[in-house]
PDB file of C-alpha atoms in Angstrom:
ATOM      1  CA  UNK U   1       5.056 -46.230  -5.560  1.00  0.00           C
ATOM      2  CA  UNK U   2       7.104 -43.790  -7.455  1.00  0.00           C
ATOM      3  CA  UNK U   3       6.697 -45.021 -10.666  1.00  0.00           C
ATOM      4  CA  UNK U   4       3.231 -45.811  -9.782  1.00  0.00           C
ATOM      5  CA  UNK U   5       2.583 -42.397  -8.686  1.00  0.00           C
ATOM      6  CA  UNK U   6       4.080 -40.364 -12.225  1.00  0.00           C
ATOM      7  CA  UNK U   7       1.902 -42.909 -14.127  1.00  0.00           C
ATOM      8  CA  UNK U   8      -1.421 -41.967 -12.389  1.00  0.00           C
ATOM      9  CA  UNK U   9       0.092 -38.292 -12.235  1.00  0.00           C
ATOM     10  CA  UNK U  10       1.019 -38.639 -16.730  1.00  0.00           C
ATOM     11  CA  UNK U  11      -1.989 -40.927 -17.180  1.00  0.00           C
ATOM     12  CA  UNK U  12       0.072 -42.660 -19.188  1.00  0.00           C
ATOM     13  CA  UNK U  13       3.027 -45.017 -18.562  1.00  0.00           C
ATOM     14  CA  UNK U  14       5.292 -43.457 -21.927  1.00  0.00           C
ATOM     15  CA  UNK U  15       4.968 -40.111 -20.186  1.00  0.00           C
ATOM     16  CA  UNK U  16       5.924 -41.651 -17.292  1.00  0.00           C
ATOM     17  CA  UNK U  17       8.846 -43.028 -18.475  1.00  0.00           C
ATOM     18  CA  UNK U  18      10.158 -40.228 -19.800  1.00  0.00           C
ATOM     19  CA  UNK U  19       9.529 -38.182 -16.398  1.00  0.00           C
ATOM     20  CA  UNK U  20      12.202 -40.832 -14.782  1.00  0.00           C
ATOM     21  CA  UNK U  21      14.855 -41.036 -17.742  1.00  0.00           C
ATOM     22  CA  UNK U  22      13.176 -45.746 -18.755  1.00  0.00           C
ATOM     23  CA  UNK U  23      11.830 -47.237 -21.697  1.00  0.00           C
ATOM     24  CA  UNK U  24       7.962 -47.501 -22.281  1.00  0.00           C
ATOM     25  CA  UNK U  25       8.607 -51.756 -22.062  1.00  0.00           C
ATOM     26  CA  UNK U  26      10.575 -51.465 -18.751  1.00  0.00           C
ATOM     27  CA  UNK U  27       7.663 -49.086 -17.276  1.00  0.00           C
ATOM     28  CA  UNK U  28       5.015 -52.213 -19.280  1.00  0.00           C
ATOM     29  CA  UNK U  29       7.401 -55.041 -17.041  1.00  0.00           C
ATOM     30  CA  UNK U  30       7.134 -53.079 -14.066  1.00  0.00           C
ATOM     31  CA  UNK U  31       3.728 -52.478 -13.680  1.00  0.00           C
ATOM     32  CA  UNK U  32       2.845 -56.261 -14.393  1.00  0.00           C
ATOM     33  CA  UNK U  33       5.440 -56.825 -12.347  1.00  0.00           C
ATOM     34  CA  UNK U  34       3.853 -54.917  -9.434  1.00  0.00           C
ATOM     35  CA  UNK U  35       0.277 -55.756  -9.930  1.00  0.00           C
ATOM     36  CA  UNK U  36       1.305 -59.829 -10.421  1.00  0.00           C
ATOM     37  CA  UNK U  37       3.115 -59.510  -6.881  1.00  0.00           C
ATOM     38  CA  UNK U  38       0.052 -57.783  -4.562  1.00  0.00           C
ATOM     39  CA  UNK U  39      -2.181 -60.537  -7.565  1.00  0.00           C
ATOM     40  CA  UNK U  40      -4.635 -56.948  -7.937  1.00  0.00           C
ATOM     41  CA  UNK U  41      -5.806 -54.866 -10.920  1.00  0.00           C
ATOM     42  CA  UNK U  42      -4.270 -51.353 -10.482  1.00  0.00           C
ATOM     43  CA  UNK U  43      -4.971 -49.876 -13.623  1.00  0.00           C
ATOM     44  CA  UNK U  44      -7.805 -49.911 -16.197  1.00  0.00           C
ATOM     45  CA  UNK U  45      -5.831 -49.846 -18.935  1.00  0.00           C
ATOM     46  CA  UNK U  46      -7.167 -48.853 -23.428  1.00  0.00           C
ATOM     47  CA  UNK U  47      -4.608 -47.756 -25.879  1.00  0.00           C
ATOM     48  CA  UNK U  48      -5.843 -43.636 -24.814  1.00  0.00           C
ATOM     49  CA  UNK U  49      -6.810 -43.065 -21.362  1.00  0.00           C
ATOM     50  CA  UNK U  50      -5.602 -45.375 -17.757  1.00  0.00           C
ATOM     51  CA  UNK U  51      -7.890 -45.422 -14.907  1.00  0.00           C
ATOM     52  CA  UNK U  52      -7.612 -46.367 -11.225  1.00  0.00           C
ATOM     53  CA  UNK U  53      -9.170 -49.419  -9.628  1.00  0.00           C
ATOM     54  CA  UNK U  54     -10.394 -49.689  -5.833  1.00  0.00           C
ATOM     55  CA  UNK U  55      -7.171 -51.356  -5.961  1.00  0.00           C
ATOM     56  CA  UNK U  56      -5.719 -48.851  -7.534  1.00  0.00           C
ATOM     57  CA  UNK U  57      -6.909 -45.884  -5.380  1.00  0.00           C
ATOM     58  CA  UNK U  58      -6.312 -47.678  -2.582  1.00  0.00           C
ATOM     59  CA  UNK U  59      -2.716 -48.229  -3.734  1.00  0.00           C
ATOM     60  CA  UNK U  60      -2.140 -44.577  -4.711  1.00  0.00           C
ATOM     61  CA  UNK U  61      -2.910 -42.666  -1.927  1.00  0.00           C
ATOM     62  CA  UNK U  62      -0.690 -45.621   0.167  1.00  0.00           C
ATOM     63  CA  UNK U  63       2.178 -44.528  -2.057  1.00  0.00           C
ATOM     64  CA  UNK U  64       1.470 -40.686  -2.405  1.00  0.00           C
ATOM     65  CA  UNK U  65       1.833 -40.815   2.429  1.00  0.00           C
ATOM     66  CA  UNK U  66       4.401 -43.300   2.053  1.00  0.00           C
ATOM     67  CA  UNK U  67       6.893 -41.211  -0.422  1.00  0.00           C
ATOM     68  CA  UNK U  68       6.097 -37.901   1.754  1.00  0.00           C
ATOM     69  CA  UNK U  69       6.967 -40.240   4.652  1.00  0.00           C
ATOM     70  CA  UNK U  70      10.312 -40.877   2.952  1.00  0.00           C
ATOM     71  CA  UNK U  71      10.821 -37.040   1.882  1.00  0.00           C
ATOM     72  CA  UNK U  72       9.867 -36.217   5.452  1.00  0.00           C
ATOM     73  CA  UNK U  73      12.730 -37.725   6.490  1.00  0.00           C
ATOM     74  CA  UNK U  74      15.351 -37.519   4.113  1.00  0.00           C
ATOM     75  CA  UNK U  75      14.246 -33.581   4.879  1.00  0.00           C
ATOM     76  CA  UNK U  76      14.607 -33.760   8.614  1.00  0.00           C
ATOM     77  CA  UNK U  77      18.175 -36.051   8.780  1.00  0.00           C
ATOM     78  CA  UNK U  78      19.211 -32.206   5.902  1.00  0.00           C
ATOM     79  CA  UNK U  79      17.200 -29.712   7.689  1.00  0.00           C
ATOM     80  CA  UNK U  80      20.323 -28.679  10.837  1.00  0.00           C
ATOM     81  CA  UNK U  81      22.944 -28.804   7.380  1.00  0.00           C
ATOM     82  CA  UNK U  82      24.244 -25.789   6.358  1.00  0.00           C
ATOM     83  CA  UNK U  83      24.589 -26.885   2.560  1.00  0.00           C
ATOM     84  CA  UNK U  84      20.420 -25.425   1.648  1.00  0.00           C
ATOM     85  CA  UNK U  85      20.505 -27.406  -2.162  1.00  0.00           C
ATOM     86  CA  UNK U  86      18.472 -29.208  -4.341  1.00  0.00           C
ATOM     87  CA  UNK U  87      15.521 -28.423  -6.640  1.00  0.00           C
ATOM     88  CA  UNK U  88      12.914 -26.413  -5.436  1.00  0.00           C
ATOM     89  CA  UNK U  89       9.489 -26.344  -8.152  1.00  0.00           C
ATOM     90  CA  UNK U  90       7.709 -23.827  -8.167  1.00  0.00           C
ATOM     91  CA  UNK U  91       3.802 -22.730 -10.579  1.00  0.00           C
ATOM     92  CA  UNK U  92       3.082 -19.535 -10.925  1.00  0.00           C
ATOM     93  CA  UNK U  93       0.974 -17.582 -12.753  1.00  0.00           C
ATOM     94  CA  UNK U  94       2.401 -15.727 -16.140  1.00  0.00           C
ATOM     95  CA  UNK U  95       2.368 -12.106 -15.335  1.00  0.00           C
ATOM     96  CA  UNK U  96       3.333 -12.334 -11.657  1.00  0.00           C
ATOM     97  CA  UNK U  97       5.747 -15.524 -12.384  1.00  0.00           C
ATOM     98  CA  UNK U  98       7.599 -13.285 -15.455  1.00  0.00           C
ATOM     99  CA  UNK U  99       6.757  -8.941 -14.013  1.00  0.00           C
ATOM    100  CA  UNK U 100       7.548 -10.879  -9.909  1.00  0.00           C
ATOM    101  CA  UNK U 101       8.669 -14.172  -9.372  1.00  0.00           C
ATOM    102  CA  UNK U 102      11.319 -14.869 -11.884  1.00  0.00           C
ATOM    103  CA  UNK U 103      13.633 -11.647 -10.219  1.00  0.00           C
ATOM    104  CA  UNK U 104      13.505 -12.991  -6.902  1.00  0.00           C
ATOM    105  CA  UNK U 105      14.105 -16.750  -7.189  1.00  0.00           C
ATOM    106  CA  UNK U 106      17.918 -14.254  -8.970  1.00  0.00           C
ATOM    107  CA  UNK U 107      18.558 -12.808  -6.504  1.00  0.00           C
ATOM    108  CA  UNK U 108      17.896 -16.364  -4.471  1.00  0.00           C
ATOM    109  CA  UNK U 109      19.798 -18.337  -5.566  1.00  0.00           C
ATOM    110  CA  UNK U 110      22.609 -15.341  -5.857  1.00  0.00           C
ATOM    111  CA  UNK U 111      22.760 -15.989  -2.458  1.00  0.00           C
ATOM    112  CA  UNK U 112      22.731 -20.072  -2.496  1.00  0.00           C
ATOM    113  CA  UNK U 113      24.211 -20.607  -5.576  1.00  0.00           C
ATOM    114  CA  UNK U 114      23.125 -24.526  -5.571  1.00  0.00           C
ATOM    115  CA  UNK U 115      19.720 -24.046  -5.011  1.00  0.00           C
ATOM    116  CA  UNK U 116      17.974 -25.484  -9.092  1.00  0.00           C
ATOM    117  CA  UNK U 117      14.682 -22.885  -9.505  1.00  0.00           C
ATOM    118  CA  UNK U 118      12.600 -25.089 -11.646  1.00  0.00           C
ATOM    119  CA  UNK U 119       9.551 -21.809 -12.724  1.00  0.00           C
ATOM    120  CA  UNK U 120       6.257 -23.507 -14.480  1.00  0.00           C
ATOM    121  CA  UNK U 121       3.945 -20.442 -15.593  1.00  0.00           C
ATOM    122  CA  UNK U 122       0.229 -21.541 -15.841  1.00  0.00           C
ATOM    123  CA  UNK U 123      -3.103 -19.976 -14.245  1.00  0.00           C
ATOM    124  CA  UNK U 124      -4.686 -24.110 -13.297  1.00  0.00           C
ATOM    125  CA  UNK U 125      -4.978 -24.553 -10.363  1.00  0.00           C
ATOM    126  CA  UNK U 126      -3.265 -27.772  -9.163  1.00  0.00           C
ATOM    127  CA  UNK U 127      -2.984 -30.901  -6.390  1.00  0.00           C
ATOM    128  CA  UNK U 128      -0.538 -30.415  -5.478  1.00  0.00           C
ATOM    129  CA  UNK U 129       0.238 -33.387  -3.311  1.00  0.00           C
ATOM    130  CA  UNK U 130       0.395 -35.380  -7.214  1.00  0.00           C
ATOM    131  CA  UNK U 131       2.413 -32.687  -9.063  1.00  0.00           C
ATOM    132  CA  UNK U 132       5.712 -33.236  -7.504  1.00  0.00           C
ATOM    133  CA  UNK U 133       5.885 -29.113  -7.251  1.00  0.00           C
ATOM    134  CA  UNK U 134       7.167 -27.899  -3.437  1.00  0.00           C
ATOM    135  CA  UNK U 135       5.847 -24.471  -4.210  1.00  0.00           C
ATOM    136  CA  UNK U 136       2.539 -23.643  -5.914  1.00  0.00           C
ATOM    137  CA  UNK U 137       1.703 -19.080  -6.095  1.00  0.00           C
ATOM    138  CA  UNK U 138      -1.681 -18.367  -6.583  1.00  0.00           C
ATOM    139  CA  UNK U 139      -4.459 -15.391  -6.247  1.00  0.00           C
ATOM    140  CA  UNK U 140      -7.024 -16.861  -3.591  1.00  0.00           C
ATOM    141  CA  UNK U 141      -7.119 -20.081  -1.309  1.00  0.00           C
ATOM    142  CA  UNK U 142      -6.730 -22.850  -2.456  1.00  0.00           C
ATOM    143  CA  UNK U 143      -9.697 -25.294   0.195  1.00  0.00           C
ATOM    144  CA  UNK U 144      -7.227 -28.080   1.290  1.00  0.00           C
ATOM    145  CA  UNK U 145      -6.456 -28.700   4.620  1.00  0.00           C
ATOM    146  CA  UNK U 146      -2.986 -30.689   4.076  1.00  0.00           C
ATOM    147  CA  UNK U 147      -1.471 -26.597   2.703  1.00  0.00           C
ATOM    148  CA  UNK U 148      -0.843 -23.681   4.448  1.00  0.00           C
ATOM    149  CA  UNK U 149      -1.490 -20.652   2.739  1.00  0.00           C
ATOM    150  CA  UNK U 150       0.023 -17.014   3.623  1.00  0.00           C
ATOM    151  CA  UNK U 151       0.323 -13.775   2.176  1.00  0.00           C
ATOM    152  CA  UNK U 152       2.093 -12.198  -0.273  1.00  0.00           C
ATOM    153  CA  UNK U 153      -0.207  -9.609  -1.000  1.00  0.00           C
ATOM    154  CA  UNK U 154      -3.090  -7.918  -1.051  1.00  0.00           C
ATOM    155  CA  UNK U 155      -4.578  -7.803  -4.064  1.00  0.00           C
ATOM    156  CA  UNK U 156      -8.331  -6.414  -5.930  1.00  0.00           C
ATOM    157  CA  UNK U 157      -9.683  -7.578  -9.351  1.00  0.00           C
ATOM    158  CA  UNK U 158     -10.127  -4.282 -12.007  1.00  0.00           C
ATOM    159  CA  UNK U 159     -11.615  -3.866 -14.745  1.00  0.00           C
ATOM    160  CA  UNK U 160      -9.002  -2.428 -17.415  1.00  0.00           C
ATOM    161  CA  UNK U 161      -9.263  -1.186 -21.039  1.00  0.00           C
ATOM    162  CA  UNK U 162      -6.550   0.592 -23.013  1.00  0.00           C
ATOM    163  CA  UNK U 163      -7.338   3.864 -23.917  1.00  0.00           C
ATOM    164  CA  UNK U 164      -8.255   3.269 -28.031  1.00  0.00           C
ATOM    165  CA  UNK U 165     -10.109   0.699 -27.247  1.00  0.00           C
ATOM    166  CA  UNK U 166     -12.458   2.985 -24.488  1.00  0.00           C
ATOM    167  CA  UNK U 167     -12.181   6.436 -27.204  1.00  0.00           C
ATOM    168  CA  UNK U 168     -14.089   3.957 -29.861  1.00  0.00           C
ATOM    169  CA  UNK U 169     -16.863   2.113 -28.593  1.00  0.00           C
ATOM    170  CA  UNK U 170     -17.410   4.072 -25.427  1.00  0.00           C
ATOM    171  CA  UNK U 171     -16.618   3.101 -21.262  1.00  0.00           C
ATOM    172  CA  UNK U 172     -19.263   1.310 -19.601  1.00  0.00           C
ATOM    173  CA  UNK U 173     -21.091   3.119 -16.790  1.00  0.00           C
ATOM    174  CA  UNK U 174     -22.690   0.051 -15.232  1.00  0.00           C
ATOM    175  CA  UNK U 175     -22.116  -3.322 -15.141  1.00  0.00           C
ATOM    176  CA  UNK U 176     -24.683  -4.300 -17.224  1.00  0.00           C
ATOM    177  CA  UNK U 177     -23.040  -2.387 -20.243  1.00  0.00           C
ATOM    178  CA  UNK U 178     -19.680  -4.449 -20.747  1.00  0.00           C
ATOM    179  CA  UNK U 179     -22.833  -7.133 -22.684  1.00  0.00           C
ATOM    180  CA  UNK U 180     -22.825  -4.854 -25.442  1.00  0.00           C
ATOM    181  CA  UNK U 181     -18.446  -4.363 -25.026  1.00  0.00           C
ATOM    182  CA  UNK U 182     -15.838  -6.224 -26.361  1.00  0.00           C
ATOM    183  CA  UNK U 183     -15.269  -8.292 -23.522  1.00  0.00           C
ATOM    184  CA  UNK U 184     -11.979 -10.275 -22.359  1.00  0.00           C
ATOM    185  CA  UNK U 185     -12.356 -14.125 -20.371  1.00  0.00           C
ATOM    186  CA  UNK U 186     -10.050 -16.096 -18.837  1.00  0.00           C
ATOM    187  CA  UNK U 187     -10.981 -20.159 -18.981  1.00  0.00           C
ATOM    188  CA  UNK U 188     -10.127 -22.181 -15.479  1.00  0.00           C
ATOM    189  CA  UNK U 189      -9.809 -26.044 -16.181  1.00  0.00           C
ATOM    190  CA  UNK U 190     -11.732 -26.355 -18.852  1.00  0.00           C
ATOM    191  CA  UNK U 191     -14.959 -24.059 -17.489  1.00  0.00           C
ATOM    192  CA  UNK U 192     -15.905 -19.876 -18.924  1.00  0.00           C
ATOM    193  CA  UNK U 193     -14.337 -18.048 -16.223  1.00  0.00           C
ATOM    194  CA  UNK U 194     -17.670 -15.364 -18.292  1.00  0.00           C
ATOM    195  CA  UNK U 195     -19.911 -13.864 -15.568  1.00  0.00           C
ATOM    196  CA  UNK U 196     -18.078 -11.621 -13.306  1.00  0.00           C
ATOM    197  CA  UNK U 197     -19.685 -10.377 -10.686  1.00  0.00           C
ATOM    198  CA  UNK U 198     -20.651  -6.546  -9.444  1.00  0.00           C
ATOM    199  CA  UNK U 199     -20.554  -5.207  -5.381  1.00  0.00           C
ATOM    200  CA  UNK U 200     -20.985  -2.037  -4.111  1.00  0.00           C
ATOM    201  CA  UNK U 201     -23.181  -0.154  -1.656  1.00  0.00           C
ATOM    202  CA  UNK U 202     -26.147  -0.713  -3.520  1.00  0.00           C
ATOM    203  CA  UNK U 203     -26.498  -5.060  -3.856  1.00  0.00           C
ATOM    204  CA  UNK U 204     -25.296  -7.779  -5.698  1.00  0.00           C
ATOM    205  CA  UNK U 205     -24.932  -8.129  -9.362  1.00  0.00           C
ATOM    206  CA  UNK U 206     -23.621 -11.102 -11.563  1.00  0.00           C
ATOM    207  CA  UNK U 207     -23.198  -9.829 -15.411  1.00  0.00           C
ATOM    208  CA  UNK U 208     -22.784 -12.643 -18.171  1.00  0.00           C
ATOM    209  CA  UNK U 209     -21.128 -11.139 -20.764  1.00  0.00           C
ATOM    210  CA  UNK U 210     -20.395 -12.053 -24.967  1.00  0.00           C
ATOM    211  CA  UNK U 211     -16.168 -11.699 -24.925  1.00  0.00           C
ATOM    212  CA  UNK U 212     -14.858 -11.433 -28.315  1.00  0.00           C
ATOM    213  CA  UNK U 213     -12.191 -13.384 -27.159  1.00  0.00           C
ATOM    214  CA  UNK U 214     -11.047 -15.860 -24.904  1.00  0.00           C
ATOM    215  CA  UNK U 215      -7.703 -17.680 -22.928  1.00  0.00           C
ATOM    216  CA  UNK U 216      -6.262 -20.137 -20.075  1.00  0.00           C
ATOM    217  CA  UNK U 217      -3.247 -17.934 -19.892  1.00  0.00           C
ATOM    218  CA  UNK U 218      -3.912 -15.017 -17.074  1.00  0.00           C
ATOM    219  CA  UNK U 219      -0.666 -12.848 -19.242  1.00  0.00           C
ATOM    220  CA  UNK U 220      -2.477 -13.383 -23.159  1.00  0.00           C
ATOM    221  CA  UNK U 221      -5.384 -11.496 -21.829  1.00  0.00           C
ATOM    222  CA  UNK U 222      -3.549  -8.537 -20.849  1.00  0.00           C
ATOM    223  CA  UNK U 223      -1.842  -7.927 -23.733  1.00  0.00           C
ATOM    224  CA  UNK U 224      -4.932  -8.344 -26.136  1.00  0.00           C
ATOM    225  CA  UNK U 225      -5.787  -5.626 -23.713  1.00  0.00           C
ATOM    226  CA  UNK U 226      -3.474  -3.782 -24.159  1.00  0.00           C
ATOM    227  CA  UNK U 227      -3.562  -3.866 -28.396  1.00  0.00           C
ATOM    228  CA  UNK U 228      -6.715  -2.978 -27.507  1.00  0.00           C
ATOM    229  CA  UNK U 229      -9.364  -5.982 -28.484  1.00  0.00           C
ATOM    230  CA  UNK U 230     -12.046  -5.311 -25.606  1.00  0.00           C
ATOM    231  CA  UNK U 231     -12.243  -5.163 -21.709  1.00  0.00           C
ATOM    232  CA  UNK U 232      -9.827  -6.876 -19.052  1.00  0.00           C
ATOM    233  CA  UNK U 233     -10.650  -8.544 -15.506  1.00  0.00           C
ATOM    234  CA  UNK U 234      -7.032  -8.007 -13.914  1.00  0.00           C
ATOM    235  CA  UNK U 235      -5.398  -8.998 -10.523  1.00  0.00           C
ATOM    236  CA  UNK U 236      -4.210  -5.014  -9.662  1.00  0.00           C
ATOM    237  CA  UNK U 237      -1.286  -6.474  -9.119  1.00  0.00           C
ATOM    238  CA  UNK U 238      -0.716  -7.681 -13.211  1.00  0.00           C
ATOM    239  CA  UNK U 239      -1.862  -4.650 -14.041  1.00  0.00           C
ATOM    240  CA  UNK U 240      -0.610  -1.946 -12.101  1.00  0.00           C
ATOM    241  CA  UNK U 241       2.252  -0.883 -14.248  1.00  0.00           C
ATOM    242  CA  UNK U 242      -0.101  -0.328 -17.791  1.00  0.00           C
ATOM    243  CA  UNK U 243      -2.441   1.854 -15.472  1.00  0.00           C
ATOM    244  CA  UNK U 244       0.092   3.792 -13.993  1.00  0.00           C
ATOM    245  CA  UNK U 245       2.472   4.461 -16.777  1.00  0.00           C
ATOM    246  CA  UNK U 246      -2.047   4.749 -18.888  1.00  0.00           C
ATOM    247  CA  UNK U 247      -1.234   2.477 -21.834  1.00  0.00           C
ATOM    248  CA  UNK U 248      -4.723   0.672 -19.569  1.00  0.00           C
ATOM    249  CA  UNK U 249      -6.867   2.520 -18.394  1.00  0.00           C
ATOM    250  CA  UNK U 250      -9.688   1.241 -14.975  1.00  0.00           C
ATOM    251  CA  UNK U 251     -12.773   1.617 -15.448  1.00  0.00           C
ATOM    252  CA  UNK U 252     -16.356   0.862 -13.037  1.00  0.00           C
ATOM    253  CA  UNK U 253     -14.309   1.707  -9.995  1.00  0.00           C
ATOM    254  CA  UNK U 254     -17.232   1.868  -7.983  1.00  0.00           C
ATOM    255  CA  UNK U 255     -17.970  -2.342  -7.825  1.00  0.00           C
ATOM    256  CA  UNK U 256     -15.944  -4.919  -6.101  1.00  0.00           C
ATOM    257  CA  UNK U 257     -15.448  -6.983  -9.082  1.00  0.00           C
ATOM    258  CA  UNK U 258     -14.729 -10.923  -8.621  1.00  0.00           C
ATOM    259  CA  UNK U 259     -14.416 -14.248 -10.764  1.00  0.00           C
ATOM    260  CA  UNK U 260     -16.704 -16.085  -8.448  1.00  0.00           C
ATOM    261  CA  UNK U 261     -19.868 -14.898  -6.175  1.00  0.00           C
ATOM    262  CA  UNK U 262     -18.868 -16.388  -2.670  1.00  0.00           C
ATOM    263  CA  UNK U 263     -15.285 -14.495  -2.450  1.00  0.00           C
ATOM    264  CA  UNK U 264     -14.764 -12.334  -0.507  1.00  0.00           C
ATOM    265  CA  UNK U 265     -12.979  -8.835   0.582  1.00  0.00           C
ATOM    266  CA  UNK U 266      -9.082 -11.274   0.164  1.00  0.00           C
ATOM    267  CA  UNK U 267     -10.535 -13.064  -2.164  1.00  0.00           C
ATOM    268  CA  UNK U 268      -8.036 -11.565  -4.895  1.00  0.00           C
ATOM    269  CA  UNK U 269      -4.918 -11.229  -2.862  1.00  0.00           C
ATOM    270  CA  UNK U 270      -2.140 -13.298  -3.738  1.00  0.00           C
ATOM    271  CA  UNK U 271      -0.353 -15.975  -1.473  1.00  0.00           C
ATOM    272  CA  UNK U 272       2.148 -18.537  -1.793  1.00  0.00           C
ATOM    273  CA  UNK U 273       0.785 -21.978  -1.074  1.00  0.00           C
ATOM    274  CA  UNK U 274       1.725 -25.341  -0.123  1.00  0.00           C
ATOM    275  CA  UNK U 275       1.895 -28.372   1.760  1.00  0.00           C
ATOM    276  CA  UNK U 276       2.198 -28.705   5.756  1.00  0.00           C
ATOM    277  CA  UNK U 277       5.032 -30.628   6.968  1.00  0.00           C
ATOM    278  CA  UNK U 278       6.043 -31.740  10.138  1.00  0.00           C
ATOM    279  CA  UNK U 279       9.809 -31.469   7.998  1.00  0.00           C
ATOM    280  CA  UNK U 280       9.609 -28.892   5.501  1.00  0.00           C
ATOM    281  CA  UNK U 281      13.596 -28.813   3.490  1.00  0.00           C
ATOM    282  CA  UNK U 282      15.799 -26.122   4.613  1.00  0.00           C
ATOM    283  CA  UNK U 283      15.579 -24.245   1.114  1.00  0.00           C
ATOM    284  CA  UNK U 284      11.905 -24.275   0.691  1.00  0.00           C
ATOM    285  CA  UNK U 285      11.936 -22.741   4.641  1.00  0.00           C
ATOM    286  CA  UNK U 286      14.216 -20.268   3.241  1.00  0.00           C
ATOM    287  CA  UNK U 287      12.316 -19.700   0.017  1.00  0.00           C
ATOM    288  CA  UNK U 288       9.036 -19.115   0.690  1.00  0.00           C
ATOM    289  CA  UNK U 289      10.272 -16.502   3.582  1.00  0.00           C
ATOM    290  CA  UNK U 290      12.588 -14.391   1.096  1.00  0.00           C
ATOM    291  CA  UNK U 291       9.495 -14.973  -0.956  1.00  0.00           C
ATOM    292  CA  UNK U 292       7.362 -12.885   1.275  1.00  0.00           C
ATOM    293  CA  UNK U 293       9.931 -10.606   2.396  1.00  0.00           C
ATOM    294  CA  UNK U 294      10.260  -9.553  -1.336  1.00  0.00           C
ATOM    295  CA  UNK U 295       6.463  -8.552  -2.246  1.00  0.00           C
ATOM    296  CA  UNK U 296       6.348  -7.036   1.059  1.00  0.00           C
ATOM    297  CA  UNK U 297       9.375  -4.105   0.087  1.00  0.00           C
ATOM    298  CA  UNK U 298       8.008  -4.153  -3.308  1.00  0.00           C
ATOM    299  CA  UNK U 299       4.020  -3.410  -1.711  1.00  0.00           C
ATOM    300  CA  UNK U 300       5.877  -0.896   0.288  1.00  0.00           C
ATOM    301  CA  UNK U 301       7.485   0.645  -2.667  1.00  0.00           C
ATOM    302  CA  UNK U 302       4.874   0.788  -5.407  1.00  0.00           C
ATOM    303  CA  UNK U 303       3.096   2.150  -2.022  1.00  0.00           C
ATOM    304  CA  UNK U 304       5.145   5.438  -1.801  1.00  0.00           C
ATOM    305  CA  UNK U 305       5.365   5.892  -5.621  1.00  0.00           C
ATOM    306  CA  UNK U 306       1.823   6.204  -6.007  1.00  0.00           C
TER     307      UNK U 306
END
């Protein structure tokens, strides 16, 4: 079941073999043995693509549930032990991961040296149940009833640019002015986020900008803004030090801004998200509490310094 789940997650037999330390021939043989055992075809395979059959989709879902049940049983047995050990797999946006999560992980592993952290830095939305991750840190919430979401920090979106850029191109006064500016846009799940949404006391506006650059990496967007390449729509948490040190300047401050019209005032908050399990591994429970406390402390210190 673990092998089959890995094949589906990695979209290939060879990649699953690398993840599990098995040769391609071994993976192929085991998959064939699995299909022969049940007398059904589980995967449609071509040289470049695999897809689940109806039977395969049923088996995949059952495998995920059974594997999670086994993990919960192991966690139940280990919860009472004094040792805090094992892997801790975390995904975070690149800016947040480097500026905040990495130093927090360093402090946590000083307390619990037998915990081995894996920190994956990306801005993509993740199917947590299939990813193998323990924790995902993201802006906004993932719509899944099997997930627990706890707020790490309040945040909001800001439009920002370097002083040099604004000196050359001028400062936008209304959202419509952005159409004539060099904008820096995110790509998320292959979608170009170039329609930016604004709300003030007079109502709601949606502006489709004409970006000069795109990236799926929020840190790259921030670096381009620092280099004077254009105006970026960023979380205040990502750029608050740049703003404080006047490397970036915010514009159109009278508007609530976001990538989505459906986002509420809390839609830009930073959250820690994890699977809802009856028996959560002790290392995960301890790290989530540690993470929330560290963010609370840092947020209070930032408020005082401002």
